Amino acid sequence: TTSWHTEDDVYRAPPIDRSILPTAPRAAREPNIDRSRLPRSPPYTAFLGNLPYDVTEDSIKNFFRGLS
């Protein structure tokens, strides 16, 4: 019998050129930041996300105290 499908059919995805893929995790790479959009003088604003519910404004101030 003839069938549209045979065991000889081989379907392979095109090869991926892995030389262009990053070799380090995203967190370890240089951030992709447009430095021209960064403020040059205060006041500065930073987003702090994924914080525990029990964190307070004072504990955040203490954490960043001494940074300039």
mmCIF file of C-alpha atoms in Angstrom:
data_model
loop_
_atom_site.group_PDB
_atom_site.id
_atom_site.type_symbol
_atom_site.label_atom_id
_atom_site.label_comp_id
_atom_site.label_asym_id
_atom_site.label_seq_id
_atom_site.Cartn_x
_atom_site.Cartn_y
_atom_site.Cartn_z
ATOM 1 C CA THR A 1 0.000 0.000 0.000
ATOM 2 C CA THR A 2 1.051 3.558 -0.492
ATOM 3 C CA SER A 3 0.658 6.053 2.291
ATOM 4 C CA TRP A 4 1.355 9.732 2.634
ATOM 5 C CA HIS A 5 3.409 8.834 5.724
ATOM 6 C CA THR A 6 6.304 6.433 5.788
ATOM 7 C CA GLU A 7 8.791 5.416 8.428
ATOM 8 C CA ASP A 8 11.519 6.933 6.262
ATOM 9 C CA ASP A 9 10.174 10.461 6.722
ATOM 10 C CA VAL A 10 12.624 12.494 8.779
ATOM 11 C CA TYR A 11 11.719 15.947 10.015
ATOM 12 C CA ARG A 12 14.442 17.991 11.618
ATOM 13 C CA ALA A 13 14.366 21.543 12.867
ATOM 14 C CA PRO A 14 16.908 23.840 11.262
ATOM 15 C CA PRO A 15 20.165 23.947 13.221
ATOM 16 C CA ILE A 16 20.576 26.768 15.742
ATOM 17 C CA ASP A 17 23.733 28.828 15.535
ATOM 18 C CA ARG A 18 24.682 28.687 19.209
ATOM 19 C CA SER A 19 27.665 30.989 18.745
ATOM 20 C CA ILE A 20 25.335 34.003 18.988
ATOM 21 C CA LEU A 21 23.605 32.897 22.188
ATOM 22 C CA PRO A 22 24.768 34.450 25.482
ATOM 23 C CA THR A 23 26.993 32.234 27.578
ATOM 24 C CA ALA A 24 26.138 33.794 30.947
ATOM 25 C CA PRO A 25 22.839 34.099 32.790
ATOM 26 C CA ARG A 26 21.034 37.399 32.251
ATOM 27 C CA ALA A 27 21.700 38.490 35.842
ATOM 28 C CA ALA A 28 25.460 38.135 35.322
ATOM 29 C CA ARG A 29 25.566 40.175 32.105
ATOM 30 C CA GLU A 30 26.006 43.921 31.810
ATOM 31 C CA PRO A 31 22.595 45.599 32.119
ATOM 32 C CA ASN A 32 21.132 47.083 28.961
ATOM 33 C CA ILE A 33 20.644 50.659 30.191
ATOM 34 C CA ASP A 34 20.363 53.819 28.125
ATOM 35 C CA ARG A 35 22.646 55.970 30.265
ATOM 36 C CA SER A 36 21.488 59.146 28.514
ATOM 37 C CA ARG A 37 18.097 58.720 30.256
ATOM 38 C CA LEU A 38 19.590 58.477 33.765
ATOM 39 C CA PRO A 39 19.237 61.582 35.953
ATOM 40 C CA ARG A 40 22.464 63.465 36.583
ATOM 41 C CA SER A 41 21.373 65.220 39.783
ATOM 42 C CA PRO A 42 18.988 64.477 42.676
ATOM 43 C CA PRO A 43 16.273 63.699 43.459
ATOM 44 C CA TYR A 44 16.732 60.112 42.294
ATOM 45 C CA THR A 45 13.933 57.558 42.174
ATOM 46 C CA ALA A 46 14.472 53.814 42.471
ATOM 47 C CA PHE A 47 11.919 51.029 42.164
ATOM 48 C CA LEU A 48 12.177 48.388 44.879
ATOM 49 C CA GLY A 49 10.092 45.355 44.098
ATOM 50 C CA ASN A 50 9.556 41.867 45.440
ATOM 51 C CA LEU A 51 9.988 43.008 49.040
ATOM 52 C CA PRO A 52 8.564 41.098 52.013
ATOM 53 C CA TYR A 53 5.414 42.498 53.595
ATOM 54 C CA ASP A 54 7.143 43.210 56.881
ATOM 55 C CA VAL A 55 9.742 45.566 55.369
ATOM 56 C CA THR A 56 9.450 49.153 56.580
ATOM 57 C CA GLU A 57 10.558 52.476 55.178
ATOM 58 C CA ASP A 58 13.047 52.772 58.058
ATOM 59 C CA SER A 59 14.613 49.383 57.297
ATOM 60 C CA ILE A 60 15.043 50.431 53.650
ATOM 61 C CA LYS A 61 16.637 53.728 54.719
ATOM 62 C CA ASN A 62 19.014 51.818 57.016
ATOM 63 C CA PHE A 63 19.911 49.432 54.218
ATOM 64 C CA PHE A 64 20.913 52.264 51.871
ATOM 65 C CA ARG A 65 22.451 54.501 54.537
ATOM 66 C CA GLY A 66 25.996 55.540 53.732
ATOM 67 C CA LEU A 67 25.644 55.161 49.975
ATOM 68 C CA SER A 68 26.276 58.151 47.814
#
